[in-house]
Coordinates of C-alpha atoms in Angstrom, one line a residue:
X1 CA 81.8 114.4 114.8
X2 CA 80.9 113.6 118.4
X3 CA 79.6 116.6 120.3
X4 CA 80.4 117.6 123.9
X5 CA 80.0 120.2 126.1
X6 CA 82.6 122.8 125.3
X7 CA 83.0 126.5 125.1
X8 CA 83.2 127.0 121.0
X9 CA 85.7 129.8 121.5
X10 CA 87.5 127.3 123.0
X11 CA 87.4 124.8 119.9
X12 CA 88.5 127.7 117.7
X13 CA 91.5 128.8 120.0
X14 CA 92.6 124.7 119.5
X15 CA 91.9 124.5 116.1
X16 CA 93.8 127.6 115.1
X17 CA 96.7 126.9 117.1
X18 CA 97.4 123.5 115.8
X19 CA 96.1 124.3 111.9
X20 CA 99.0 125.6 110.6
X21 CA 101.3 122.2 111.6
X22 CA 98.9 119.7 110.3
X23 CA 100.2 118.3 107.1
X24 CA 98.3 115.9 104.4
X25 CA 100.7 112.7 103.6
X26 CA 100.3 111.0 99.7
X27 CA 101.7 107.6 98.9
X28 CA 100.9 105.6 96.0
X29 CA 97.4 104.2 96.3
X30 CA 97.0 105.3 99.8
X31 CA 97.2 108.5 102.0
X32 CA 97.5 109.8 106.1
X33 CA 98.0 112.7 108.6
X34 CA 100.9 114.1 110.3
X35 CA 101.7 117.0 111.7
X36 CA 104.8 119.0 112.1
X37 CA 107.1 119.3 115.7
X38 CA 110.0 121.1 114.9
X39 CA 110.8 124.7 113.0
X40 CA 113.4 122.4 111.0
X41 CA 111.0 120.4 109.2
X42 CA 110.9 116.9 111.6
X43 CA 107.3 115.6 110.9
X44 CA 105.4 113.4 112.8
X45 CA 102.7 110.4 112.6
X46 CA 102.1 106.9 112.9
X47 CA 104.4 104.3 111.5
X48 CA 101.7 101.9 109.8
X49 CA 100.9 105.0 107.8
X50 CA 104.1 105.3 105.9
X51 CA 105.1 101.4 106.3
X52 CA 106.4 99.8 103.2
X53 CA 106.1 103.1 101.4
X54 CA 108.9 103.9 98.4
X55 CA 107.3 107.4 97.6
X56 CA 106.2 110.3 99.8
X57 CA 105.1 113.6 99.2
X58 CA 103.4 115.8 102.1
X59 CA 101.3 118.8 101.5
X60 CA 101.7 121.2 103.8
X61 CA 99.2 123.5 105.2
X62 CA 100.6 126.6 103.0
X63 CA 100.3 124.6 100.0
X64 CA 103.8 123.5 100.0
X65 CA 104.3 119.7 98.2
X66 CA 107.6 118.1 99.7
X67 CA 109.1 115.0 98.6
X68 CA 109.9 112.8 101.7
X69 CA 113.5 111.3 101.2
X70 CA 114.6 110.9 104.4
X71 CA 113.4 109.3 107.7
X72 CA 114.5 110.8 111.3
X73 CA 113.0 107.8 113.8
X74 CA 111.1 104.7 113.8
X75 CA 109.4 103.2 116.6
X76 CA 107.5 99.4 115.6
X77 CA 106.5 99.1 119.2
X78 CA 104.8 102.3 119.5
X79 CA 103.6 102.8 115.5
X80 CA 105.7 106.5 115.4
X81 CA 107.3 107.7 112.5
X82 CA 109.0 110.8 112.1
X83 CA 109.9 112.1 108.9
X84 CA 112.6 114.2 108.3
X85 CA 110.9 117.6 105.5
X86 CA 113.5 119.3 103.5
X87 CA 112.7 122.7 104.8
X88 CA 113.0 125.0 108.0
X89 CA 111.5 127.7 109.2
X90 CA 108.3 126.0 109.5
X91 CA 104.9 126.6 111.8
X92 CA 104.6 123.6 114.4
X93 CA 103.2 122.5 117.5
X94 CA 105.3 122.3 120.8
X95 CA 106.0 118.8 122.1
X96 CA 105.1 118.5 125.8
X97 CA 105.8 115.2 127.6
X98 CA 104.1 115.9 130.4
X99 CA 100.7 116.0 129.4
X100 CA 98.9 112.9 131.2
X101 CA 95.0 113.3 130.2
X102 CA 92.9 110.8 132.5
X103 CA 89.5 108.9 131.8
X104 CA 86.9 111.2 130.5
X105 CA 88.8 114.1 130.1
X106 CA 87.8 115.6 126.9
X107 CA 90.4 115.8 123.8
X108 CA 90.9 117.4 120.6
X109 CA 91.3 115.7 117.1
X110 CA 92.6 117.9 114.2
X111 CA 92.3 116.2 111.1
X112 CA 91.5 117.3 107.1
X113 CA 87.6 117.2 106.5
X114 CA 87.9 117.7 102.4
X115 CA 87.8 120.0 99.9
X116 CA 90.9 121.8 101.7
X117 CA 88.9 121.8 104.6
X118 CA 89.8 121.2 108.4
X119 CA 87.7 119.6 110.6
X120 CA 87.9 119.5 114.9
X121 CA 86.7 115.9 116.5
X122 CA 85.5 116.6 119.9
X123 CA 85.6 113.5 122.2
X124 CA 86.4 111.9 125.7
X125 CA 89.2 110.2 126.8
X126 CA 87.1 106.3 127.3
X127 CA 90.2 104.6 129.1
X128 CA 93.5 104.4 130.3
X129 CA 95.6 101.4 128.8
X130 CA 98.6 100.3 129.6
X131 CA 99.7 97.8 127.4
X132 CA 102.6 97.1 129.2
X133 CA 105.6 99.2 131.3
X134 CA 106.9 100.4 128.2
X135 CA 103.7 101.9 126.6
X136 CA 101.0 103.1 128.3
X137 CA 97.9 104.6 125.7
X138 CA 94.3 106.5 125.9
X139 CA 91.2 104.9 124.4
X140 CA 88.6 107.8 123.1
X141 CA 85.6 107.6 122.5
X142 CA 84.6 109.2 118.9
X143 CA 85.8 106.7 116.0
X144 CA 88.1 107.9 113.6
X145 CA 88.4 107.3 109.8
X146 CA 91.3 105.2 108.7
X147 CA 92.9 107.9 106.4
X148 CA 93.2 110.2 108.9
X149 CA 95.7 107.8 111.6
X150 CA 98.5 110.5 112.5
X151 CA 96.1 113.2 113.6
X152 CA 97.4 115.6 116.7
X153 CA 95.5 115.4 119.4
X154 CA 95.6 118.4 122.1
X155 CA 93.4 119.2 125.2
X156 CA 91.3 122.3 125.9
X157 CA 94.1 124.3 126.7
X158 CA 95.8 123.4 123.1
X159 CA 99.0 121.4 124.6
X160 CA 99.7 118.5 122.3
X161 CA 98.6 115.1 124.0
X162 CA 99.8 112.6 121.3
X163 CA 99.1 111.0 118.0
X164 CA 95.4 109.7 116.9
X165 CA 95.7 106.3 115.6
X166 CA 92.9 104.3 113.9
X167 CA 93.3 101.0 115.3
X168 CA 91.4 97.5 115.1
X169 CA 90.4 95.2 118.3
X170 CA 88.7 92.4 117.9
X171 CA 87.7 93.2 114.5
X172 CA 86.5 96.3 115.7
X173 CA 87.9 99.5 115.0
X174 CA 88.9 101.8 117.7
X175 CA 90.7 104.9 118.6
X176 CA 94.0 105.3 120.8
X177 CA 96.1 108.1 121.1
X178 CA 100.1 107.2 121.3
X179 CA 100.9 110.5 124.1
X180 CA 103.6 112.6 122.8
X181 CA 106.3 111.8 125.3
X182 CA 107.2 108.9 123.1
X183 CA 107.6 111.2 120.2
X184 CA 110.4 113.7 122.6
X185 CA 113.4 110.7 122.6
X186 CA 112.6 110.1 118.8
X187 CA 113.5 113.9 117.8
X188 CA 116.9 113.4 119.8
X189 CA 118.1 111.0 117.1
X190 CA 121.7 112.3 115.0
X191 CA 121.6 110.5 112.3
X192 CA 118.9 110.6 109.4
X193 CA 117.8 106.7 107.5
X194 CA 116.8 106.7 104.0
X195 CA 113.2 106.5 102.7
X196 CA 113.5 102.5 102.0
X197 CA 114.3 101.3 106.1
X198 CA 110.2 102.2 106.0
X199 CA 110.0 99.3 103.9
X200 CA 111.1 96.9 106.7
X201 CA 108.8 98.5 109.6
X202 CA 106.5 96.4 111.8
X203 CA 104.5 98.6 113.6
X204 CA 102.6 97.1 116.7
X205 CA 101.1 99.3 118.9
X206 CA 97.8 99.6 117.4
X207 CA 96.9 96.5 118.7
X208 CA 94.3 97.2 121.5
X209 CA 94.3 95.0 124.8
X210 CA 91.3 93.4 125.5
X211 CA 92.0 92.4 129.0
X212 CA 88.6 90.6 130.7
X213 CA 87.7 92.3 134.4
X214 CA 85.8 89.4 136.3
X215 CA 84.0 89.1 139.4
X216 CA 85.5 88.4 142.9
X217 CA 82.5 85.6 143.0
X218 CA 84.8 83.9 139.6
X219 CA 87.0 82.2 142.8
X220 CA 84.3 81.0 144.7
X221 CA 84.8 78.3 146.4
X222 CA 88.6 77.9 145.6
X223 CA 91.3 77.3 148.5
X224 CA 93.9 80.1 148.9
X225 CA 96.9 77.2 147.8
X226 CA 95.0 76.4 144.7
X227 CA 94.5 80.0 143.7
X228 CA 98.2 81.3 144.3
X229 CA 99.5 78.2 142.5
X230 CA 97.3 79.1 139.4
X231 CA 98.5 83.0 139.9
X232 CA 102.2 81.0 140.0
X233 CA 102.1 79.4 136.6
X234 CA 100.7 82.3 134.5
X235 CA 103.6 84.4 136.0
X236 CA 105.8 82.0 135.2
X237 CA 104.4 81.4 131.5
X238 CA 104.6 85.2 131.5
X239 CA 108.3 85.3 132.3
X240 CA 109.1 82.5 129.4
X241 CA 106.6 83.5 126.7
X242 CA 107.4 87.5 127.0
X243 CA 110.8 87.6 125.8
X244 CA 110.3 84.9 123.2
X245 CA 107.5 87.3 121.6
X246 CA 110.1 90.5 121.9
X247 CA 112.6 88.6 120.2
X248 CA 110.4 87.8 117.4
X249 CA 109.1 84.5 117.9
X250 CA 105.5 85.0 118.6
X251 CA 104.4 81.1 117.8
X252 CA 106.6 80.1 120.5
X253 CA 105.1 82.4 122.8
X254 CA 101.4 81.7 121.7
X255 CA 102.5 78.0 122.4
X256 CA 103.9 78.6 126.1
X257 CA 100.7 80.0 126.9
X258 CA 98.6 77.6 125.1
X259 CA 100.4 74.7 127.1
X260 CA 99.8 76.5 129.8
X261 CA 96.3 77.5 129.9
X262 CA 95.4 73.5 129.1
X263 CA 97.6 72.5 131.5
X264 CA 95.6 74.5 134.1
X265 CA 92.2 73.4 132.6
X266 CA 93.0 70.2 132.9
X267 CA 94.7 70.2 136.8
X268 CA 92.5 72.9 138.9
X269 CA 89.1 71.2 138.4
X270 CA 89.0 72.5 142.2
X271 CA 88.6 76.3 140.3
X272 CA 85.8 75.9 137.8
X273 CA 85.4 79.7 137.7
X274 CA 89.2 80.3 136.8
X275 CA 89.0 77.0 134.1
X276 CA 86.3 78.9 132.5
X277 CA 88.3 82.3 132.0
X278 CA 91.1 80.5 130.7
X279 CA 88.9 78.5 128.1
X280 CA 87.3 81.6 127.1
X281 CA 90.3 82.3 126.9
X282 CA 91.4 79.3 124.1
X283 CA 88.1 79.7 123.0
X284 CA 88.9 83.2 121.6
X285 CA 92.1 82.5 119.9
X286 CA 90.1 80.0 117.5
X287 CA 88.6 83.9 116.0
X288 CA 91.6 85.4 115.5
X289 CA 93.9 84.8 112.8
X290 CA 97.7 83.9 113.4
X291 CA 100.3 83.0 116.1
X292 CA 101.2 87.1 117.2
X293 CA 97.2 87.6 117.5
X294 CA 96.7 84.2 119.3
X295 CA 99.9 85.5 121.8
X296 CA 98.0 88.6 122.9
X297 CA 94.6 86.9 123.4
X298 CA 95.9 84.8 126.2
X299 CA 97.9 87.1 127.4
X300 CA 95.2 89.5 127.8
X301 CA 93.3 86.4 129.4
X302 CA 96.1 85.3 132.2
X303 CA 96.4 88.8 133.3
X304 CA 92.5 89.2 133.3
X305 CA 93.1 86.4 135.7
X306 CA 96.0 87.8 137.9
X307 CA 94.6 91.0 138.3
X308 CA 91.5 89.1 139.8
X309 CA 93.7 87.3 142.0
X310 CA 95.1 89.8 143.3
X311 CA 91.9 91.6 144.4
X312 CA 90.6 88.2 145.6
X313 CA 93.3 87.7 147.9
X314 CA 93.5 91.2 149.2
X315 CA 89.6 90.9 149.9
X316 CA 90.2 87.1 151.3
X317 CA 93.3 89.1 154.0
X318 CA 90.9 91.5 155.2
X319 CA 88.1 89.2 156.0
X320 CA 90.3 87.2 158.0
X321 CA 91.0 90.1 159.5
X322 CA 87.6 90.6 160.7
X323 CA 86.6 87.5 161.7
X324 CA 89.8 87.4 163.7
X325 CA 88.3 86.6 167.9
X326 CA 88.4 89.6 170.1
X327 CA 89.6 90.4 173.4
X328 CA 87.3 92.8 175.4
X329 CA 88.7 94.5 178.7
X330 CA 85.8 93.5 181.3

């Protein structure tokens, strides 16, 4: 558990107000969190935790073993399931969509610490990502085991923040938190999907960015043309590989960008600086493992680029700006 500075009668008051939701999940060969949202049984967690499953039973925190045979809402892009418990009446925690924790905030993570046993992970909100305009995520921290991916996460007032979600960067595992405002449009859903659509799910949200912050000193020495015509084709890339990759078709997209970074390499010799971020870049993709993987590695590397770009040419504006001659009244 990673300690911070917090009132413990604070940590109690959390813990005992999201303990009676939390609910164990057991699959065949494999098990996760959740934790339930509604009085009428609607259960929520991530979606790689119940993917491909064909058998479900959750354990509730009153000892209560359901069998899962229905699914309320999928959601591949964001990795939320919610299940759908045959049962009402139950304890759960109040959705709140408005919740918008900010960089080293500090969060709560109920989870199951054995033996019947809960435990409370204490950490700090590490970063803001927004992976694009549809999702937007928090980076903590505290690591969290794999088995417990579907965690609630609350601040120090109790209000539920969103879903913990073991997730893997780089190779690396990390921790992300999917906020609850997601989950609200998912519990508006009519019509209930039998246990065997989770064996077609795709979830994708765990995926972390890795988008590179460089130095304004990266441009140095490029002319204000050569840098907006760089910014020009990534955008454009951007625009052609983006909707290839949401219709399914990441190797086309993984190509687009590909072509494009070379192309780049290979025409703006007058930008060493921006040939080197882009052959990182390349360089990276030869680690990783697969055309979707490939997609988001130069993705994250053209808008490392664009968002440098951008601050270059603001800072280029207001130096002209100074330097501009001065009339003085004699």
């Amino acid at each position: 558990m990673l300690t911070v500075d917090t009132d413990i009668s604070t940590a109690r008051a959390v813990a005992a107000r999201a303990a009676p939701s939390l609910a164990i999940i057991e699959m065949p060969g494999r098990q996760g969190v959740g934790f339930v949202v509604s009085s009428h049984g609607q259960l929520v967690t991530n979606l790689h935790v119940v993917a491909g499953a064909e058998e479900i039973h959750v354990l509730l925190a009153d000892e209560q073993l359901l069998q899962v045979e229905q699914v309320l809402a999928l959601d591949e892009k964001r990795d939320l399931a919610v299940l759908q418990l045959p049962v009402s009446g139950l304890e759960s925690l109040r959705l709140d969509g408005h919740v918008h924790p900010g960089e080293g905030d500090t969060l709560f993570i109920l989870l199951p610490a054995g033996g019947g046993m809960l435990g409370l992970m204490e950490t700090r909100v590490q970063a803001v990502q927004v992976l694009d305009e549809s999702l937007t995520f928090l980076e903590l921290e505290a690591g969290l085991p794999e088995d417990a991916s579907g965690s609630p996460v609350m601040d120090a007032s109790g209000a539920l923040v969103g879903v913990a979600t073991c997730a893997f960067a780089d190779g690396r595992p990390i921790t992300i938190v999917i906020p609850s405002r997601y989950v609200v449009p998912l519990l508006e859903q009519q019509a209930t999907l039998p246990l065997s659509t989770l064996a077609l799910a795709r979830p994708v949200a765990s995926r972390q960015r890795q988008v590179p912050t460089h130095p304004l000193s990266l441009l140095e020495g490029c002319a204000t043309d050569s840098v907006e015509e760089i910014a020009l084709a990534i955008m454009q890339a951007i625009q052609l590989g983006a909707p290839a990759y949401n219709q399914g078709d990441p190797e086309s997209c993984y190509r687009l960008y590909e072509r494009t970074a070379e192309r780049l390499i290979q025409e703006r010799p007058d930008c060493p600086g921006a040939q080197a971020a882009l052959r990182e870049g390349l360089q990276r993709c030869t680690r990783l493992e697969g055309a979707d993987a490939c997609a988001w590695a130069l993705r994250d590397t053209f808008d490392g680029l664009l968002h440098l770009i951008d601050r270059w040419l603001q800072a280029q504006a207001a130096f002209a700006r100074l330097s501009a001659p001065r009339s003085y009244l004699q």
